[in-house]
Amino acid sequence: MSDQNVPSSVAGTGAGGWTGVVRRRAVRAFPPDRLLPDEQPSWVASWIYVFGVLTLSALCVVLATGGVLALKGPAWWHISSTGRYVNSLHLWSVELFMAFMVVHLWGKFFMAAWRGRRAMTWITGAVAFLASVGTAFTGYLVQQNFDSQWIAGQAKDGLNSVGIGGYFNVLDFGQMLMWHIVLLPLALGLLTVWHILLVRRRGVVPPIPLDAGSADEGDPS
Amino acid sequence: MSAPPISPGLAAPVNLNHTGHYLHWGVVQISVANLAVVGIMVLVFLLALVLPFPRGRGRDE
């Protein structure tokens, strides 16, 4: 049932069941021109604002190459030249992903990007960064070489020393593979979608005003 | 299993096939490779702040 068929007297109430309530809230929070804008404020015309989308682009390559590796399996990525090429693409796209994300983090930190009701945008980005560190770490653990054995041995002592070693076993290859290809990518994916929706909802943070009396923080809502 | 031969054009510009070099400052220890990556990231960050951004077509400012 479309919104045109809902009498104005009941629109905004519980009419239409839970799907209607969710739809009205979603449209209110994310009107189409805010969800998919075709222009940005003038201050966005700076290279420092490019690193968010660079991070996202690198993440797409990470997920795509990781999907191919999962489909083909370790015998392929260890032995065949094509497999090793895709394995390298997976590694280097992660390197770029982390580097772009850190530059993005520096930029947002120095422009105090949590201003204008953007605290949750900042928090989801910071937690996504931590999830990325965990995903990259478990990736190192499942290389199936001496490097991964060394890292797992060192990490086991470190994690035990801070009291969280009982929750997972970094020496367990199967468990770490599942963390790397299921749990952590799922968490990182959800955090990324949440982060981007919040950026759309609150808009890109404006520069810190030179005039201390100016309080415009660019919150569109 | 040995790696297949790589043509000279595709070989890494820096030979990485040896033990890494490390720098030490008290308790701080970092490989030269990682320090180089951090330095490049700082450089990219500074360039992103100062380099002019190209204006898109149809934008008058």
PDB file of C-alpha atoms in Angstrom:
ATOM      1  CA  MET A   1       0.000   0.000   0.000  1.00  0.00           C
ATOM      2  CA  SER A   2       1.490   3.341  -0.990  1.00  0.00           C
ATOM      3  CA  ASP A   3       1.542   6.490   1.128  1.00  0.00           C
ATOM      4  CA  GLN A   4      -1.042   8.062  -1.223  1.00  0.00           C
ATOM      5  CA  ASN A   5      -3.584   5.473  -0.063  1.00  0.00           C
ATOM      6  CA  VAL A   6      -3.039   6.238   3.626  1.00  0.00           C
ATOM      7  CA  PRO A   7      -5.539   8.832   4.899  1.00  0.00           C
ATOM      8  CA  SER A   8      -3.735  11.848   6.305  1.00  0.00           C
ATOM      9  CA  SER A   9      -5.600  11.337   9.560  1.00  0.00           C
ATOM     10  CA  VAL A  10      -3.745   8.074  10.223  1.00  0.00           C
ATOM     11  CA  ALA A  11      -0.409   8.807   8.560  1.00  0.00           C
ATOM     12  CA  GLY A  12       2.306   8.939  11.204  1.00  0.00           C
ATOM     13  CA  THR A  13       0.371   6.602  13.475  1.00  0.00           C
ATOM     14  CA  GLY A  14       0.651   2.840  13.484  1.00  0.00           C
ATOM     15  CA  ALA A  15      -1.341   2.531  10.231  1.00  0.00           C
ATOM     16  CA  GLY A  16       0.000  -0.056   7.805  1.00  0.00           C
ATOM     17  CA  GLY A  17       1.444  -2.303  10.489  1.00  0.00           C
ATOM     18  CA  TRP A  18       5.126  -2.491  11.339  1.00  0.00           C
ATOM     19  CA  THR A  19       6.150  -2.245   7.705  1.00  0.00           C
ATOM     20  CA  GLY A  20       4.281   1.048   7.410  1.00  0.00           C
ATOM     21  CA  VAL A  21       5.869   2.410  10.586  1.00  0.00           C
ATOM     22  CA  VAL A  22       9.357   1.394   9.433  1.00  0.00           C
ATOM     23  CA  ARG A  23       8.774   2.855   5.952  1.00  0.00           C
ATOM     24  CA  ARG A  24       7.564   6.211   7.262  1.00  0.00           C
ATOM     25  CA  ARG A  25      10.485   6.452   9.692  1.00  0.00           C
ATOM     26  CA  ALA A  26      12.979   5.494   6.970  1.00  0.00           C
ATOM     27  CA  VAL A  27      11.616   8.072   4.525  1.00  0.00           C
ATOM     28  CA  ARG A  28      11.607  10.716   7.266  1.00  0.00           C
ATOM     29  CA  ALA A  29      15.227   9.966   8.248  1.00  0.00           C
ATOM     30  CA  PHE A  30      16.504   9.412   4.715  1.00  0.00           C
ATOM     31  CA  PRO A  31      14.556  11.377   2.108  1.00  0.00           C
ATOM     32  CA  PRO A  32      15.837  10.351  -1.364  1.00  0.00           C
ATOM     33  CA  ASP A  33      17.703  13.607  -2.016  1.00  0.00           C
ATOM     34  CA  ARG A  34      19.617  13.190   1.254  1.00  0.00           C
ATOM     35  CA  LEU A  35      20.227   9.449   0.811  1.00  0.00           C
ATOM     36  CA  LEU A  36      21.603   9.888  -2.722  1.00  0.00           C
ATOM     37  CA  PRO A  37      22.647  13.551  -3.051  1.00  0.00           C
ATOM     38  CA  ASP A  38      23.909  14.828  -6.410  1.00  0.00           C
ATOM     39  CA  GLU A  39      25.911  17.696  -4.928  1.00  0.00           C
ATOM     40  CA  GLN A  40      27.859  18.487  -1.799  1.00  0.00           C
ATOM     41  CA  PRO A  41      28.633  21.738   0.053  1.00  0.00           C
ATOM     42  CA  SER A  42      31.501  23.834  -1.320  1.00  0.00           C
ATOM     43  CA  TRP A  43      33.841  22.909   1.554  1.00  0.00           C
ATOM     44  CA  VAL A  44      33.855  19.272   0.407  1.00  0.00           C
ATOM     45  CA  ALA A  45      35.993  20.333  -2.588  1.00  0.00           C
ATOM     46  CA  SER A  46      39.233  19.274  -0.878  1.00  0.00           C
ATOM     47  CA  TRP A  47      41.381  16.162  -1.259  1.00  0.00           C
ATOM     48  CA  ILE A  48      41.064  15.401   2.465  1.00  0.00           C
ATOM     49  CA  TYR A  49      37.373  14.573   1.921  1.00  0.00           C
ATOM     50  CA  VAL A  50      38.284  11.931  -0.683  1.00  0.00           C
ATOM     51  CA  PHE A  51      39.766   9.450   1.776  1.00  0.00           C
ATOM     52  CA  GLY A  52      36.415   8.189   3.049  1.00  0.00           C
ATOM     53  CA  VAL A  53      35.337   7.000  -0.389  1.00  0.00           C
ATOM     54  CA  LEU A  54      38.862   5.707  -1.096  1.00  0.00           C
ATOM     55  CA  THR A  55      38.551   3.570   2.051  1.00  0.00           C
ATOM     56  CA  LEU A  56      35.173   2.320   0.886  1.00  0.00           C
ATOM     57  CA  SER A  57      36.506   1.518  -2.599  1.00  0.00           C
ATOM     58  CA  ALA A  58      39.424  -0.438  -1.141  1.00  0.00           C
ATOM     59  CA  LEU A  59      36.982  -2.319   1.110  1.00  0.00           C
ATOM     60  CA  CYS A  60      34.980  -3.360  -1.970  1.00  0.00           C
ATOM     61  CA  VAL A  61      38.161  -4.830  -3.530  1.00  0.00           C
ATOM     62  CA  VAL A  62      38.990  -6.565  -0.221  1.00  0.00           C
ATOM     63  CA  LEU A  63      35.533  -8.161  -0.076  1.00  0.00           C
ATOM     64  CA  ALA A  64      35.517  -9.138  -3.761  1.00  0.00           C
ATOM     65  CA  THR A  65      38.976 -10.749  -3.688  1.00  0.00           C
ATOM     66  CA  GLY A  66      38.197 -12.393  -0.341  1.00  0.00           C
ATOM     67  CA  GLY A  67      35.041 -13.852  -1.885  1.00  0.00           C
ATOM     68  CA  VAL A  68      37.041 -15.304  -4.778  1.00  0.00           C
ATOM     69  CA  LEU A  69      39.596 -16.794  -2.359  1.00  0.00           C
ATOM     70  CA  ALA A  70      36.779 -18.388  -0.344  1.00  0.00           C
ATOM     71  CA  LEU A  71      35.262 -19.862  -3.499  1.00  0.00           C
ATOM     72  CA  LYS A  72      38.491 -21.336  -4.831  1.00  0.00           C
ATOM     73  CA  GLY A  73      40.140 -22.501  -1.591  1.00  0.00           C
ATOM     74  CA  PRO A  74      43.677 -22.624  -0.143  1.00  0.00           C
ATOM     75  CA  ALA A  75      45.130 -25.106  -2.636  1.00  0.00           C
ATOM     76  CA  TRP A  76      44.328 -22.575  -5.377  1.00  0.00           C
ATOM     77  CA  TRP A  77      45.606 -19.447  -3.642  1.00  0.00           C
ATOM     78  CA  HIS A  78      48.822 -21.143  -2.471  1.00  0.00           C
ATOM     79  CA  ILE A  79      49.787 -22.984  -5.655  1.00  0.00           C
ATOM     80  CA  SER A  80      48.355 -21.532  -8.851  1.00  0.00           C
ATOM     81  CA  SER A  81      49.819 -18.286 -10.192  1.00  0.00           C
ATOM     82  CA  THR A  82      46.326 -16.818 -10.638  1.00  0.00           C
ATOM     83  CA  GLY A  83      45.473 -17.777  -7.067  1.00  0.00           C
ATOM     84  CA  ARG A  84      48.604 -16.156  -5.729  1.00  0.00           C
ATOM     85  CA  TYR A  85      47.834 -13.050  -7.758  1.00  0.00           C
ATOM     86  CA  VAL A  86      44.335 -12.792  -6.236  1.00  0.00           C
ATOM     87  CA  ASN A  87      45.823 -13.520  -2.802  1.00  0.00           C
ATOM     88  CA  SER A  88      48.210 -10.595  -3.352  1.00  0.00           C
ATOM     89  CA  LEU A  89      45.349  -8.385  -4.507  1.00  0.00           C
ATOM     90  CA  HIS A  90      43.585  -9.251  -1.233  1.00  0.00           C
ATOM     91  CA  LEU A  91      46.684  -8.324   0.801  1.00  0.00           C
ATOM     92  CA  TRP A  92      47.475  -5.066  -0.994  1.00  0.00           C
ATOM     93  CA  SER A  93      43.880  -3.864  -1.060  1.00  0.00           C
ATOM     94  CA  VAL A  94      43.865  -4.369   2.726  1.00  0.00           C
ATOM     95  CA  GLU A  95      47.106  -2.361   2.980  1.00  0.00           C
ATOM     96  CA  LEU A  96      45.489   0.474   1.014  1.00  0.00           C
ATOM     97  CA  PHE A  97      42.234   0.127   2.992  1.00  0.00           C
ATOM     98  CA  MET A  98      44.032   0.557   6.318  1.00  0.00           C
ATOM     99  CA  ALA A  99      46.212   3.434   5.051  1.00  0.00           C
ATOM    100  CA  PHE A 100      43.252   5.331   3.548  1.00  0.00           C
ATOM    101  CA  MET A 101      41.209   4.738   6.691  1.00  0.00           C
ATOM    102  CA  VAL A 102      43.942   6.119   8.954  1.00  0.00           C
ATOM    103  CA  VAL A 103      44.354   9.262   6.809  1.00  0.00           C
ATOM    104  CA  HIS A 104      40.529   9.605   6.869  1.00  0.00           C
ATOM    105  CA  LEU A 105      40.682   9.246  10.675  1.00  0.00           C
ATOM    106  CA  TRP A 106      43.403  11.916  10.978  1.00  0.00           C
ATOM    107  CA  GLY A 107      41.417  14.316   8.824  1.00  0.00           C
ATOM    108  CA  LYS A 108      38.187  13.799  10.769  1.00  0.00           C
ATOM    109  CA  PHE A 109      39.989  14.056  14.122  1.00  0.00           C
ATOM    110  CA  PHE A 110      41.598  17.397  13.306  1.00  0.00           C
ATOM    111  CA  MET A 111      38.313  18.839  11.972  1.00  0.00           C
ATOM    112  CA  ALA A 112      36.482  17.573  15.116  1.00  0.00           C
ATOM    113  CA  ALA A 113      34.021  15.686  12.932  1.00  0.00           C
ATOM    114  CA  TRP A 114      31.805  14.748  15.896  1.00  0.00           C
ATOM    115  CA  ARG A 115      30.383  18.320  15.924  1.00  0.00           C
ATOM    116  CA  GLY A 116      26.760  18.953  14.921  1.00  0.00           C
ATOM    117  CA  ARG A 117      25.163  15.808  16.380  1.00  0.00           C
ATOM    118  CA  ARG A 118      27.686  13.585  14.593  1.00  0.00           C
ATOM    119  CA  ALA A 119      28.918  11.738  17.698  1.00  0.00           C
ATOM    120  CA  MET A 120      27.477   8.409  16.532  1.00  0.00           C
ATOM    121  CA  THR A 121      29.067   8.883  13.088  1.00  0.00           C
ATOM    122  CA  TRP A 122      32.442   9.293  14.808  1.00  0.00           C
ATOM    123  CA  ILE A 123      31.826   6.338  17.144  1.00  0.00           C
ATOM    124  CA  THR A 124      30.740   3.939  14.383  1.00  0.00           C
ATOM    125  CA  GLY A 125      33.837   4.941  12.389  1.00  0.00           C
ATOM    126  CA  ALA A 126      36.122   4.346  15.373  1.00  0.00           C
ATOM    127  CA  VAL A 127      34.543   0.965  16.143  1.00  0.00           C
ATOM    128  CA  ALA A 128      34.742   0.021  12.449  1.00  0.00           C
ATOM    129  CA  PHE A 129      38.458   0.838  12.630  1.00  0.00           C
ATOM    130  CA  LEU A 130      38.845  -1.528  15.601  1.00  0.00           C
ATOM    131  CA  ALA A 131      36.856  -4.228  13.766  1.00  0.00           C
ATOM    132  CA  SER A 132      39.176  -3.740  10.777  1.00  0.00           C
ATOM    133  CA  VAL A 133      42.225  -4.242  12.994  1.00  0.00           C
ATOM    134  CA  GLY A 134      40.687  -7.500  14.270  1.00  0.00           C
ATOM    135  CA  THR A 135      39.835  -8.639  10.749  1.00  0.00           C
ATOM    136  CA  ALA A 136      43.340  -7.883   9.485  1.00  0.00           C
ATOM    137  CA  PHE A 137      44.847  -9.632  12.509  1.00  0.00           C
ATOM    138  CA  THR A 138      42.846 -12.826  11.933  1.00  0.00           C
ATOM    139  CA  GLY A 139      43.846 -12.579   8.258  1.00  0.00           C
ATOM    140  CA  TYR A 140      47.495 -12.754   9.318  1.00  0.00           C
ATOM    141  CA  LEU A 141      46.615 -15.795  11.464  1.00  0.00           C
ATOM    142  CA  VAL A 142      45.215 -17.786   8.515  1.00  0.00           C
ATOM    143  CA  GLN A 143      48.118 -17.363   6.093  1.00  0.00           C
ATOM    144  CA  GLN A 144      49.147 -20.977   6.841  1.00  0.00           C
ATOM    145  CA  ASN A 145      52.862 -20.158   7.065  1.00  0.00           C
ATOM    146  CA  PHE A 146      55.550 -19.605   9.700  1.00  0.00           C
ATOM    147  CA  ASP A 147      54.618 -15.937   9.902  1.00  0.00           C
ATOM    148  CA  SER A 148      51.082 -16.803  11.012  1.00  0.00           C
ATOM    149  CA  GLN A 149      52.426 -19.333  13.540  1.00  0.00           C
ATOM    150  CA  TRP A 150      54.741 -16.705  15.021  1.00  0.00           C
ATOM    151  CA  ILE A 151      51.974 -14.065  15.172  1.00  0.00           C
ATOM    152  CA  ALA A 152      49.535 -16.540  16.773  1.00  0.00           C
ATOM    153  CA  GLY A 153      52.098 -17.550  19.412  1.00  0.00           C
ATOM    154  CA  GLN A 154      52.852 -13.937  20.310  1.00  0.00           C
ATOM    155  CA  ALA A 155      49.188 -12.895  20.231  1.00  0.00           C
ATOM    156  CA  LYS A 156      48.159 -15.801  22.462  1.00  0.00           C
ATOM    157  CA  ASP A 157      50.435 -14.503  25.231  1.00  0.00           C
ATOM    158  CA  GLY A 158      49.326 -10.907  24.708  1.00  0.00           C
ATOM    159  CA  LEU A 159      45.609 -11.719  24.755  1.00  0.00           C
ATOM    160  CA  ASN A 160      45.968 -13.987  27.779  1.00  0.00           C
ATOM    161  CA  SER A 161      47.860 -11.268  29.643  1.00  0.00           C
ATOM    162  CA  VAL A 162      44.949  -8.837  29.256  1.00  0.00           C
ATOM    163  CA  GLY A 163      42.401 -11.445  30.341  1.00  0.00           C
ATOM    164  CA  ILE A 164      40.488 -12.062  27.107  1.00  0.00           C
ATOM    165  CA  GLY A 165      42.247 -15.220  25.957  1.00  0.00           C
ATOM    166  CA  GLY A 166      39.417 -17.407  27.259  1.00  0.00           C
ATOM    167  CA  TYR A 167      36.946 -16.136  24.666  1.00  0.00           C
ATOM    168  CA  PHE A 168      38.796 -17.322  21.568  1.00  0.00           C
ATOM    169  CA  ASN A 169      41.880 -19.332  20.714  1.00  0.00           C
ATOM    170  CA  VAL A 170      44.197 -17.630  18.244  1.00  0.00           C
ATOM    171  CA  LEU A 171      46.111 -20.916  17.837  1.00  0.00           C
ATOM    172  CA  ASP A 172      42.950 -22.600  16.484  1.00  0.00           C
ATOM    173  CA  PHE A 173      43.191 -22.162  12.707  1.00  0.00           C
ATOM    174  CA  GLY A 174      39.585 -23.194  12.002  1.00  0.00           C
ATOM    175  CA  GLN A 175      38.168 -20.831  14.611  1.00  0.00           C
ATOM    176  CA  MET A 176      40.283 -17.906  13.371  1.00  0.00           C
ATOM    177  CA  LEU A 177      39.318 -18.627   9.752  1.00  0.00           C
ATOM    178  CA  MET A 178      35.632 -18.375  10.715  1.00  0.00           C
ATOM    179  CA  TRP A 179      36.281 -15.122  12.591  1.00  0.00           C
ATOM    180  CA  HIS A 180      38.130 -13.797   9.540  1.00  0.00           C
ATOM    181  CA  ILE A 181      35.641 -14.728   6.821  1.00  0.00           C
ATOM    182  CA  VAL A 182      32.283 -14.677   8.670  1.00  0.00           C
ATOM    183  CA  LEU A 183      31.993 -12.880  12.018  1.00  0.00           C
ATOM    184  CA  LEU A 184      34.342  -9.917  11.629  1.00  0.00           C
ATOM    185  CA  PRO A 185      33.461  -9.097   7.973  1.00  0.00           C
ATOM    186  CA  LEU A 186      29.774  -9.210   8.972  1.00  0.00           C
ATOM    187  CA  ALA A 187      30.409  -6.827  11.884  1.00  0.00           C
ATOM    188  CA  LEU A 188      32.576  -4.563   9.727  1.00  0.00           C
ATOM    189  CA  GLY A 189      30.003  -4.557   6.918  1.00  0.00           C
ATOM    190  CA  LEU A 190      27.143  -3.611   9.246  1.00  0.00           C
ATOM    191  CA  LEU A 191      29.243  -0.890  10.905  1.00  0.00           C
ATOM    192  CA  THR A 192      30.228   0.489   7.496  1.00  0.00           C
ATOM    193  CA  VAL A 193      26.608   0.656   6.297  1.00  0.00           C
ATOM    194  CA  TRP A 194      25.556   2.302   9.578  1.00  0.00           C
ATOM    195  CA  HIS A 195      28.456   4.797   9.323  1.00  0.00           C
ATOM    196  CA  ILE A 196      27.597   5.755   5.736  1.00  0.00           C
ATOM    197  CA  LEU A 197      23.878   6.141   6.517  1.00  0.00           C
ATOM    198  CA  LEU A 198      24.798   8.467   9.396  1.00  0.00           C
ATOM    199  CA  VAL A 199      27.045  10.501   7.082  1.00  0.00           C
ATOM    200  CA  ARG A 200      24.091  10.808   4.692  1.00  0.00           C
ATOM    201  CA  ARG A 201      21.701  11.758   7.487  1.00  0.00           C
ATOM    202  CA  ARG A 202      23.882  14.368   9.223  1.00  0.00           C
ATOM    203  CA  GLY A 203      25.810  15.527   6.149  1.00  0.00           C
ATOM    204  CA  VAL A 204      29.553  16.093   5.803  1.00  0.00           C
ATOM    205  CA  VAL A 205      30.951  18.085   8.726  1.00  0.00           C
ATOM    206  CA  PRO A 206      31.885  21.681   7.828  1.00  0.00           C
ATOM    207  CA  PRO A 207      35.317  23.140   8.626  1.00  0.00           C
ATOM    208  CA  ILE A 208      35.865  24.578  12.089  1.00  0.00           C
ATOM    209  CA  PRO A 209      34.839  28.257  11.822  1.00  0.00           C
ATOM    210  CA  LEU A 210      37.589  30.855  12.163  1.00  0.00           C
ATOM    211  CA  ASP A 211      35.170  33.053  14.110  1.00  0.00           C
ATOM    212  CA  ALA A 212      34.763  31.460  17.552  1.00  0.00           C
ATOM    213  CA  GLY A 213      31.296  33.052  17.864  1.00  0.00           C
ATOM    214  CA  SER A 214      29.962  31.180  14.840  1.00  0.00           C
ATOM    215  CA  ALA A 215      28.116  28.029  15.860  1.00  0.00           C
ATOM    216  CA  ASP A 216      27.083  26.696  12.434  1.00  0.00           C
ATOM    217  CA  GLU A 217      27.945  23.001  12.562  1.00  0.00           C
ATOM    218  CA  GLY A 218      26.089  22.065   9.429  1.00  0.00           C
ATOM    219  CA  ASP A 219      23.504  19.676  10.900  1.00  0.00           C
ATOM    220  CA  PRO A 220      20.796  19.423   8.212  1.00  0.00           C
ATOM    221  CA  SER A 221      18.253  17.689  10.448  1.00  0.00           C
TER     222      SER A 221
ATOM    223  CA  MET B   1      57.865 -24.528  -3.640  1.00  0.00           C
ATOM    224  CA  SER B   2      59.911 -21.876  -5.408  1.00  0.00           C
ATOM    225  CA  ALA B   3      58.287 -18.776  -6.797  1.00  0.00           C
ATOM    226  CA  PRO B   4      58.059 -18.495 -10.582  1.00  0.00           C
ATOM    227  CA  PRO B   5      60.604 -16.160 -12.201  1.00  0.00           C
ATOM    228  CA  ILE B   6      59.539 -12.522 -12.381  1.00  0.00           C
ATOM    229  CA  SER B   7      60.519 -10.369 -15.312  1.00  0.00           C
ATOM    230  CA  PRO B   8      62.832  -7.487 -14.375  1.00  0.00           C
ATOM    231  CA  GLY B   9      60.125  -4.959 -15.229  1.00  0.00           C
ATOM    232  CA  LEU B  10      57.779  -6.435 -12.607  1.00  0.00           C
ATOM    233  CA  ALA B  11      60.381  -6.987  -9.891  1.00  0.00           C
ATOM    234  CA  ALA B  12      60.130  -4.870  -6.752  1.00  0.00           C
ATOM    235  CA  PRO B  13      62.194  -1.680  -7.027  1.00  0.00           C
ATOM    236  CA  VAL B  14      63.618  -2.495  -3.582  1.00  0.00           C
ATOM    237  CA  ASN B  15      64.913  -6.000  -2.868  1.00  0.00           C
ATOM    238  CA  LEU B  16      62.830  -7.215   0.077  1.00  0.00           C
ATOM    239  CA  ASN B  17      64.127 -10.776   0.021  1.00  0.00           C
ATOM    240  CA  HIS B  18      66.144 -10.524   3.220  1.00  0.00           C
ATOM    241  CA  THR B  19      65.707 -10.003   6.956  1.00  0.00           C
ATOM    242  CA  GLY B  20      64.095  -6.658   7.751  1.00  0.00           C
ATOM    243  CA  HIS B  21      66.034  -3.680   9.091  1.00  0.00           C
ATOM    244  CA  TYR B  22      64.836  -2.373  12.460  1.00  0.00           C
ATOM    245  CA  LEU B  23      65.282   0.914  14.278  1.00  0.00           C
ATOM    246  CA  HIS B  24      65.330   1.188  18.071  1.00  0.00           C
ATOM    247  CA  TRP B  25      64.627   4.114  20.381  1.00  0.00           C
ATOM    248  CA  GLY B  26      64.478   2.741  23.913  1.00  0.00           C
ATOM    249  CA  VAL B  27      61.344   0.591  24.129  1.00  0.00           C
ATOM    250  CA  VAL B  28      60.226   1.677  20.660  1.00  0.00           C
ATOM    251  CA  GLN B  29      61.121  -0.710  17.852  1.00  0.00           C
ATOM    252  CA  ILE B  30      59.927  -0.323  14.268  1.00  0.00           C
ATOM    253  CA  SER B  31      61.008  -1.754  10.947  1.00  0.00           C
ATOM    254  CA  VAL B  32      62.336   0.627   8.325  1.00  0.00           C
ATOM    255  CA  ALA B  33      59.591  -0.596   5.976  1.00  0.00           C
ATOM    256  CA  ASN B  34      56.810   0.266   8.435  1.00  0.00           C
ATOM    257  CA  LEU B  35      58.415   3.626   9.244  1.00  0.00           C
ATOM    258  CA  ALA B  36      58.520   4.374   5.507  1.00  0.00           C
ATOM    259  CA  VAL B  37      54.802   3.534   5.190  1.00  0.00           C
ATOM    260  CA  VAL B  38      53.958   5.826   8.124  1.00  0.00           C
ATOM    261  CA  GLY B  39      56.075   8.598   6.566  1.00  0.00           C
ATOM    262  CA  ILE B  40      54.309   8.201   3.212  1.00  0.00           C
ATOM    263  CA  MET B  41      50.899   8.333   4.953  1.00  0.00           C
ATOM    264  CA  VAL B  42      51.841  11.568   6.742  1.00  0.00           C
ATOM    265  CA  LEU B  43      53.065  12.997   3.430  1.00  0.00           C
ATOM    266  CA  VAL B  44      49.802  12.021   1.679  1.00  0.00           C
ATOM    267  CA  PHE B  45      47.831  13.608   4.535  1.00  0.00           C
ATOM    268  CA  LEU B  46      49.733  16.892   4.239  1.00  0.00           C
ATOM    269  CA  LEU B  47      49.442  16.911   0.421  1.00  0.00           C
ATOM    270  CA  ALA B  48      45.669  16.334   0.736  1.00  0.00           C
ATOM    271  CA  LEU B  49      45.467  19.499   2.850  1.00  0.00           C
ATOM    272  CA  VAL B  50      47.475  21.783   0.587  1.00  0.00           C
ATOM    273  CA  LEU B  51      46.976  20.560  -2.982  1.00  0.00           C
ATOM    274  CA  PRO B  52      44.188  22.381  -4.869  1.00  0.00           C
ATOM    275  CA  PHE B  53      41.115  20.283  -5.653  1.00  0.00           C
ATOM    276  CA  PRO B  54      39.969  20.389  -9.298  1.00  0.00           C
ATOM    277  CA  ARG B  55      36.638  22.141  -9.815  1.00  0.00           C
ATOM    278  CA  GLY B  56      33.958  20.091 -11.547  1.00  0.00           C
ATOM    279  CA  ARG B  57      32.353  21.266 -14.755  1.00  0.00           C
ATOM    280  CA  GLY B  58      29.362  23.530 -14.294  1.00  0.00           C
ATOM    281  CA  ARG B  59      30.479  24.724 -10.844  1.00  0.00           C
ATOM    282  CA  ASP B  60      30.933  28.463 -10.718  1.00  0.00           C
ATOM    283  CA  GLU B  61      32.830  29.634  -7.668  1.00  0.00           C
TER     284      GLU B  61
END
